[in-house]
Short mmCIF file of C-alpha atoms in Angstrom, two decimals:
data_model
loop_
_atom_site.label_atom_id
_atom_site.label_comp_id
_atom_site.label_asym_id
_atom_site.label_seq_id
_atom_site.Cartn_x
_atom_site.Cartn_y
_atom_site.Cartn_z
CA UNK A 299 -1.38 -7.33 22.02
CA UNK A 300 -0.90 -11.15 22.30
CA UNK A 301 -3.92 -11.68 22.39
CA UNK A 302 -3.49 -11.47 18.15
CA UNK A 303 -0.62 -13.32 17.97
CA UNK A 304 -2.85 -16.60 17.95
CA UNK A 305 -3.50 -17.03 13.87
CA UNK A 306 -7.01 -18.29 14.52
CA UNK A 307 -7.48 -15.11 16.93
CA UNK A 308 -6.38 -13.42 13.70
CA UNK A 309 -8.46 -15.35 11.26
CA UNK A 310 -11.76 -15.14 13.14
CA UNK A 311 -11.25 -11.51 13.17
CA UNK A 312 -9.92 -10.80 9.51
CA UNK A 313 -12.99 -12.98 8.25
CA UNK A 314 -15.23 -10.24 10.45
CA UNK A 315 -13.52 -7.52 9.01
CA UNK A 316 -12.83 -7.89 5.62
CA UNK A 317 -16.58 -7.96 3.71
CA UNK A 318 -16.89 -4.35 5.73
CA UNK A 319 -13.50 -3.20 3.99
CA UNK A 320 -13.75 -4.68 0.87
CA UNK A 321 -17.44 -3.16 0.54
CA UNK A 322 -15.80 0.12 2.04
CA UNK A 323 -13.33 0.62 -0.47
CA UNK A 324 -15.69 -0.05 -3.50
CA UNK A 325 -18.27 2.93 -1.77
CA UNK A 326 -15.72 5.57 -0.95
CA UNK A 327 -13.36 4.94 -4.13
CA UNK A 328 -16.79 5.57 -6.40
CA UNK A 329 -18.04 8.24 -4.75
CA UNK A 330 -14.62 9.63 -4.43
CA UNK A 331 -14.12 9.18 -8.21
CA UNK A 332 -17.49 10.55 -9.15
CA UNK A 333 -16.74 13.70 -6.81
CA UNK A 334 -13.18 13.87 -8.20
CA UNK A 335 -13.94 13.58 -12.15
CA UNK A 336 -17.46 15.15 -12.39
CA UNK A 337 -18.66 17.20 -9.22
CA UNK A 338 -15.53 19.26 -8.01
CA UNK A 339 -14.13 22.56 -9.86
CA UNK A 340 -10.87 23.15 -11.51
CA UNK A 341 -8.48 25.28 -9.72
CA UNK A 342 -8.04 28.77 -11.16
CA UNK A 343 -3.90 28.43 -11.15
CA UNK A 344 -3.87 24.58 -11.78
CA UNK A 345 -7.06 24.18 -14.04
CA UNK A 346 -7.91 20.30 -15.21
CA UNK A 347 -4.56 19.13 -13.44
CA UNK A 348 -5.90 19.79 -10.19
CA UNK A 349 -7.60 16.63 -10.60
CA UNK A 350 -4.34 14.68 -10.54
CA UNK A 351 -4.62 16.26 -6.92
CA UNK A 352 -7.11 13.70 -6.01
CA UNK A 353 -5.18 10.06 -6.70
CA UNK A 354 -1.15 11.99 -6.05
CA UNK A 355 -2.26 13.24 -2.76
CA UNK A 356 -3.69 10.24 -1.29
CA UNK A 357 -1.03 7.87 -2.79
CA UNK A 358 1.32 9.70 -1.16
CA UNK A 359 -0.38 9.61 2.25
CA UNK A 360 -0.71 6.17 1.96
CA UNK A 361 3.01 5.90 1.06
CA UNK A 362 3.67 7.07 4.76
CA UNK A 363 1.08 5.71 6.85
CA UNK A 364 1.71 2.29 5.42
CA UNK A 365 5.26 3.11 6.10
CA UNK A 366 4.62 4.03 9.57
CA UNK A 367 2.97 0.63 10.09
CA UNK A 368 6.00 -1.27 8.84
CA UNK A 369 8.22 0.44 11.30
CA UNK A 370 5.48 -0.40 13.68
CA UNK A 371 5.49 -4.10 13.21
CA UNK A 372 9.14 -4.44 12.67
CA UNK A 373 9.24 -3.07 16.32
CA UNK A 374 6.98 -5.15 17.73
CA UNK A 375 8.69 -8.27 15.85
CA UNK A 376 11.79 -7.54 17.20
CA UNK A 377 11.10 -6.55 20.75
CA UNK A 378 8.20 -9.44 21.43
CA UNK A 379 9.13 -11.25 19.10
CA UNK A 380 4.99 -11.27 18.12
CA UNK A 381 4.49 -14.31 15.35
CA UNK A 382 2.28 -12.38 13.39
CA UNK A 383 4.20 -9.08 12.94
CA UNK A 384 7.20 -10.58 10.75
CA UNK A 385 3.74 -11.30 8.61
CA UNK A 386 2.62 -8.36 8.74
CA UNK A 387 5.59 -6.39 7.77
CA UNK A 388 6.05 -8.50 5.17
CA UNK A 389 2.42 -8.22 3.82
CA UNK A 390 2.77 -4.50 3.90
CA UNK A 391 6.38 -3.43 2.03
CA UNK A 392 4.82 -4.52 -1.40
CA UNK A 393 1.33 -2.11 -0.65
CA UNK A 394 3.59 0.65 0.54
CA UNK A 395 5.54 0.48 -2.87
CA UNK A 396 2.35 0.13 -4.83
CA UNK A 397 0.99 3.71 -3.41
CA UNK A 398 4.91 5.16 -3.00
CA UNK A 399 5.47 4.32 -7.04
CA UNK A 400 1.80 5.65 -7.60
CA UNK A 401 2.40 8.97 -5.62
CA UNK A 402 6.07 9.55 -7.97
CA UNK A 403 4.10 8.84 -11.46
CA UNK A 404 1.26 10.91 -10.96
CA UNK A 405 2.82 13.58 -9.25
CA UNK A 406 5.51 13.07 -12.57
CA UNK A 407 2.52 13.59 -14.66
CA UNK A 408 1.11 16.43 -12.52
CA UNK A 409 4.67 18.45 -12.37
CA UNK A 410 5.26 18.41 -16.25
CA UNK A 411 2.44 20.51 -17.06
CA UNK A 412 2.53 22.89 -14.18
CA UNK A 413 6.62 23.03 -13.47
CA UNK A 414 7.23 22.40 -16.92
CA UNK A 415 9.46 19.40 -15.77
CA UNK A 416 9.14 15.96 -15.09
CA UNK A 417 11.44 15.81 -12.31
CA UNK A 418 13.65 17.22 -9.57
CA UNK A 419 16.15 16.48 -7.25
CA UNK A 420 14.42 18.59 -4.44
CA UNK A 421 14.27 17.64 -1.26
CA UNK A 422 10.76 16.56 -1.01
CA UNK A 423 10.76 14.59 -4.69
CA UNK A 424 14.56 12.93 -3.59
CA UNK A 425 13.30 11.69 -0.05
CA UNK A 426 9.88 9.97 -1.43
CA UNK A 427 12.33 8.48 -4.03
CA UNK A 428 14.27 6.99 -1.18
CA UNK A 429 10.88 6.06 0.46
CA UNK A 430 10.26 3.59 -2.38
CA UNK A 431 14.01 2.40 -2.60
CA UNK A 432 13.68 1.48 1.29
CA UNK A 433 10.14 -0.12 0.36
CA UNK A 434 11.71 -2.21 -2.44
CA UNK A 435 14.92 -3.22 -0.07
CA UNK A 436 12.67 -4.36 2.72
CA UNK A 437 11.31 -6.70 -0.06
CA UNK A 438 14.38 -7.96 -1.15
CA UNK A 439 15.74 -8.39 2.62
CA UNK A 440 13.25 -10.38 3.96
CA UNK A 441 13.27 -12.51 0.92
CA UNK A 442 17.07 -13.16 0.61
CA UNK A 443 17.13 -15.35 3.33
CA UNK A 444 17.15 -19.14 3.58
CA UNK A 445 16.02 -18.93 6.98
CA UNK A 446 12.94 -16.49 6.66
CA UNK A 447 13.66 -15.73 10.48
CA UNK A 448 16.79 -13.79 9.66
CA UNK A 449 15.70 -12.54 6.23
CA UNK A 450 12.37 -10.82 8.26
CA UNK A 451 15.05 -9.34 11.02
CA UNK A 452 17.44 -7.82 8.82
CA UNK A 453 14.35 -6.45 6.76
CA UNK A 454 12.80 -4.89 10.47
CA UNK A 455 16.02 -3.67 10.83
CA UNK A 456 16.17 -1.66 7.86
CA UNK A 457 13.09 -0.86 8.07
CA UNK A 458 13.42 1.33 11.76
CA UNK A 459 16.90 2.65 10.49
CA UNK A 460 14.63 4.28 7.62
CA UNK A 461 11.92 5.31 9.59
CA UNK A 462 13.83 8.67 10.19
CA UNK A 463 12.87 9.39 6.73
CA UNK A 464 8.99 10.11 7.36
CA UNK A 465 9.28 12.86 9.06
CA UNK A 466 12.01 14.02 6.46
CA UNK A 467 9.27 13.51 3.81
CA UNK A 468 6.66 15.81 5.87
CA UNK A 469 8.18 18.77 6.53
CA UNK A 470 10.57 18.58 3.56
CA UNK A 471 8.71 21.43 1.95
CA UNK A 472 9.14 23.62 4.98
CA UNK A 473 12.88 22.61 5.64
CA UNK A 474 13.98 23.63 2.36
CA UNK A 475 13.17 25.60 -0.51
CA UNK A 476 11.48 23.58 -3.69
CA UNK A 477 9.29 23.61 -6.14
CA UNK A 478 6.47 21.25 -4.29
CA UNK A 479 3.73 23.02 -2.55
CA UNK A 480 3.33 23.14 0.88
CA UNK A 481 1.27 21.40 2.97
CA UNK A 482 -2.51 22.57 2.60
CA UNK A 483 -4.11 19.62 4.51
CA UNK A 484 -2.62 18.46 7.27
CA UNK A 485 -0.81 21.28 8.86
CA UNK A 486 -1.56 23.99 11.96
CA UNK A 487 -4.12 26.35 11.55
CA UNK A 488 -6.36 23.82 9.57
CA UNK A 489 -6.70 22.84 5.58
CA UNK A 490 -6.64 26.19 3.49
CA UNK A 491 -8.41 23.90 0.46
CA UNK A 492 -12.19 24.42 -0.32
CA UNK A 493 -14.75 21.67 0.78
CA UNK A 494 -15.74 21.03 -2.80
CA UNK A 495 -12.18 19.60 -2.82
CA UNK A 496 -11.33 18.23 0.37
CA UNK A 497 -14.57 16.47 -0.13
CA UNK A 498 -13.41 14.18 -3.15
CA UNK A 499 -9.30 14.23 -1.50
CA UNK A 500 -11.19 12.46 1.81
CA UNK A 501 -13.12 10.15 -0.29
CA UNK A 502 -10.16 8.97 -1.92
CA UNK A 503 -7.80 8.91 0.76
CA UNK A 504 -10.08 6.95 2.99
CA UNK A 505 -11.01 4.34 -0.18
CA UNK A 506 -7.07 3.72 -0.49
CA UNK A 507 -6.97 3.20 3.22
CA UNK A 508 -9.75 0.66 3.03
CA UNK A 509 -8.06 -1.09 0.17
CA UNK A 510 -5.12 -1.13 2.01
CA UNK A 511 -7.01 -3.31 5.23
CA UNK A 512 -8.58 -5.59 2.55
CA UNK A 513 -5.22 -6.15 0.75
CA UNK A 514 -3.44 -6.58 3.79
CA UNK A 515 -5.50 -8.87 5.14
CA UNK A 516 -5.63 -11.31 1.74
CA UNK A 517 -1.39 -11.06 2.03
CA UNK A 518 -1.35 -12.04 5.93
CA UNK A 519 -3.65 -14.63 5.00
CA UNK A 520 -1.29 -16.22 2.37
CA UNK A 521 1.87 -15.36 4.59
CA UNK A 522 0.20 -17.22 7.12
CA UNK A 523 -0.73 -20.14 5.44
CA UNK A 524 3.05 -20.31 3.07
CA UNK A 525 4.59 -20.78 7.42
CA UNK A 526 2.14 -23.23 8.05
CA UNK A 527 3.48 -25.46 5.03
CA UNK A 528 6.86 -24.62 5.54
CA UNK A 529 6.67 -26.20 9.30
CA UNK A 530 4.61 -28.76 7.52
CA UNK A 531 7.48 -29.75 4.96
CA UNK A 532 9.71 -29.52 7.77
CA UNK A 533 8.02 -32.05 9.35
CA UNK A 534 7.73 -34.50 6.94
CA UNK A 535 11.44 -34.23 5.86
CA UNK A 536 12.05 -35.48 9.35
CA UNK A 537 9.43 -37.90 9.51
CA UNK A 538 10.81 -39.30 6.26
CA UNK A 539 14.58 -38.93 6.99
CA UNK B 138 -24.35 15.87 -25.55
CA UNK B 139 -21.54 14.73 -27.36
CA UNK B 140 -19.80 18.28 -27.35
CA UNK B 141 -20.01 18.08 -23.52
CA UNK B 142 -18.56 14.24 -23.20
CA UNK B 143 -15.57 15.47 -26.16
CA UNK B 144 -15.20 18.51 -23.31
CA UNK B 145 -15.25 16.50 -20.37
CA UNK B 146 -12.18 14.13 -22.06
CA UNK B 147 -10.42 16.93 -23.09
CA UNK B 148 -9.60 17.69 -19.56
CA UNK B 149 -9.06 21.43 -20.72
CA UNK B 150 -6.27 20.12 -22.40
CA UNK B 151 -4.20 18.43 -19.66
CA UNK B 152 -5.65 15.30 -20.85
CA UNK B 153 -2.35 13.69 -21.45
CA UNK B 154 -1.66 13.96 -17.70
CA UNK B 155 -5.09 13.63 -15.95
CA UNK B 156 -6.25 10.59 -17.90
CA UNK B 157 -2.85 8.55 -17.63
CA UNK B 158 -2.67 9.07 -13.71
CA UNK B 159 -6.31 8.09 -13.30
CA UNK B 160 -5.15 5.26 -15.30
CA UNK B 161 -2.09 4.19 -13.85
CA UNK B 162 -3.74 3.88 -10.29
CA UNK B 163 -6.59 2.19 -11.21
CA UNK B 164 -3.95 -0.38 -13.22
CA UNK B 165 -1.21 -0.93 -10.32
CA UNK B 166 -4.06 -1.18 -7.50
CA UNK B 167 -6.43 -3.63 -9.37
CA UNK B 168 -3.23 -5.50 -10.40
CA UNK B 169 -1.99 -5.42 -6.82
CA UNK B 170 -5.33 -7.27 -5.43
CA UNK B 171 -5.25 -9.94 -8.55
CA UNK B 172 -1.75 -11.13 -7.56
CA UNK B 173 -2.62 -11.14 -4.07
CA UNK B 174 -5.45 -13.17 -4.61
CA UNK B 175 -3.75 -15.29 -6.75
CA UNK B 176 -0.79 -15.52 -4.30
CA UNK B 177 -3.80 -16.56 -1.38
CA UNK B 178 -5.55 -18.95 -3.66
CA UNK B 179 -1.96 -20.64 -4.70
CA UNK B 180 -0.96 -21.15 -0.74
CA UNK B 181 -4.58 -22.87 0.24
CA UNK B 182 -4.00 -25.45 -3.02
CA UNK B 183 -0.34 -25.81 -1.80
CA UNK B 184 -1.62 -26.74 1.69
CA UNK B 185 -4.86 -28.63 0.31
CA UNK B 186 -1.88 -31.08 -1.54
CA UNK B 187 0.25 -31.30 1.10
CA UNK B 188 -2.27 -32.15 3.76
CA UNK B 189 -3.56 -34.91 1.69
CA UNK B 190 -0.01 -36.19 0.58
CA UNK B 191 0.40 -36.31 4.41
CA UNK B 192 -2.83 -38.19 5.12
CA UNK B 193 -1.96 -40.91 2.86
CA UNK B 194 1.46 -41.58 4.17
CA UNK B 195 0.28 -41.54 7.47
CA UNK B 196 -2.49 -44.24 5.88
CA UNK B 197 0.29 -46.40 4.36
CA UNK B 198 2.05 -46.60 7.27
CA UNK B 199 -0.86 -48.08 9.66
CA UNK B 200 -1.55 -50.51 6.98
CA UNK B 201 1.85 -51.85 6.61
#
């Protein structure tokens, strides 16, 4: 794994990597779109709102695998102390809030029609909630902070204390009784949706995960570069002092 | 033509909901990337200045 904690390692390789993501994301997100809006049929309970299906579901993947990956670099920052996972946490919180905020709003504007509510405090819609509030205090941790050493610790911290919360958010439906659906995806015994929607929900889901390489790799890239002039200022204020 | 692009927007009349989530993602992720990129592009002119501010001190002081 050290073997990446050299920045040029990491350079060299996110150069490599990113035209293939970036192109990636455009291909699947279009297709996905086109499948999604024109070329998939409306569900007979759900009708036209099933289409929500199709940016909710994914968002809200993406709000857990991205949070997975924070609680996997906080752990590797502060066992190894690896350089370039404090970066990488860091470069991820604001992504995971992006999708986590998406996944509430749409599935805000999916439940209205179909529960005939906006919101409610069920288990499922109350942990995903907490999701984004842990999302938006690993932001303001790491950040708050003269010394961005203890700011990113505190934030790794918080971020494995809430990492008990994923698997809350995935088997919330079964765990308790609520008004989200259960799992149809993702769960033992194989998806119980129809290809001509699965199709479009794979698109999708893999386009956001592509985006979320290609983003990730643009924010290490500037987290990298904002330590590099830090040590650099540093330097100079002794030089000059 | 027309009936079937008025049809297609109507979203069988969900399309209060459908249209403002396809909306709202599109907005936050493309917004997401911009500041990012404009976050990147700040650092490198950051570093750009301070790399020459450091070359010309260094400069001064072999002169003097």
């Amino acid at each position: 794994m050290h073997r990446f904690a050299n920045p040029a390692r990491f350079l060299r390789m996110a150069a490599a990597v990113l035209p293939w993501s970036a192109a990636l994301t455009v291909g699947c997100l279009g297709a996905g779109l086109w499948f999604a809006l024109f070329d998939s049929p409306a569900d007979y309970q759900q009708g036209e709102t099933v289409r929500i299906m199709y940016v909710h579901v994914p968002a809200a993947w993406m709000a857990l695998f991205v949070y997975t990956n924070l609680a996997i670099a906080s752990a590797v920052a502060l066992v190894w102390k690896h350089p370039l996972a404090d970066l990488a946490a860091r470069a991820m919180a604001p992504i995971g809030a992006a999708f986590t905020a998406l996944s509430l709003i749409t599935g805000s504007l999916w439940g209205q029609p179909m529960w005939g509510t906006w919101w409610v405090w069920d288990a499922r819609l109350t942990s995903v909630l907490i999701l984004f509030f842990l999302y938006l205090g690993h932001i303001a941790l790491a950040n708050a902070f003269d010394d961005p050493t203890r700011g990113n610790r505190a934030a790794a911290i918080l971020a494995l204390v809430g990492a008990v919360n994923v698997p809350i958010i995935k088997f919330s439906v079964d765990w308790w009784n609520t008004l989200h659906q259960p799992a149809s995806i993702v769960r033992i015994g194989g998806p119980t949706i129809d290809s001509s929607m699965l199709t479009p929900l794979l698109l999708m889901a893999f386009g956001f995960t592509f985006y979320f390489v290609s983003v990730l790799i643009l924010r290490i890239r500037a987290e990298i570069l904002a330590r590099k002039l830090r040590t650099l200022r540093f330097a100079q204020g002794e030089a000059t002092a | 033509m027309s009936a079937r692009i008025a049809e297609f927007v109507a979203m069988g009349g969900y399309a209060a909901y459908v249209w403002p989530s396809y909306a709202l993602t599109a907005a936050v992720l493309i917004g997401l990337l911009w500041s990012s990129l404009r976050a990147l592009r700040a650092r490198e002119a950051d570093l750009a200045r301070e790399d020459g501010r450091g070359e010309s001190r260094r400069r001064d002081r072999s002169a003097s």
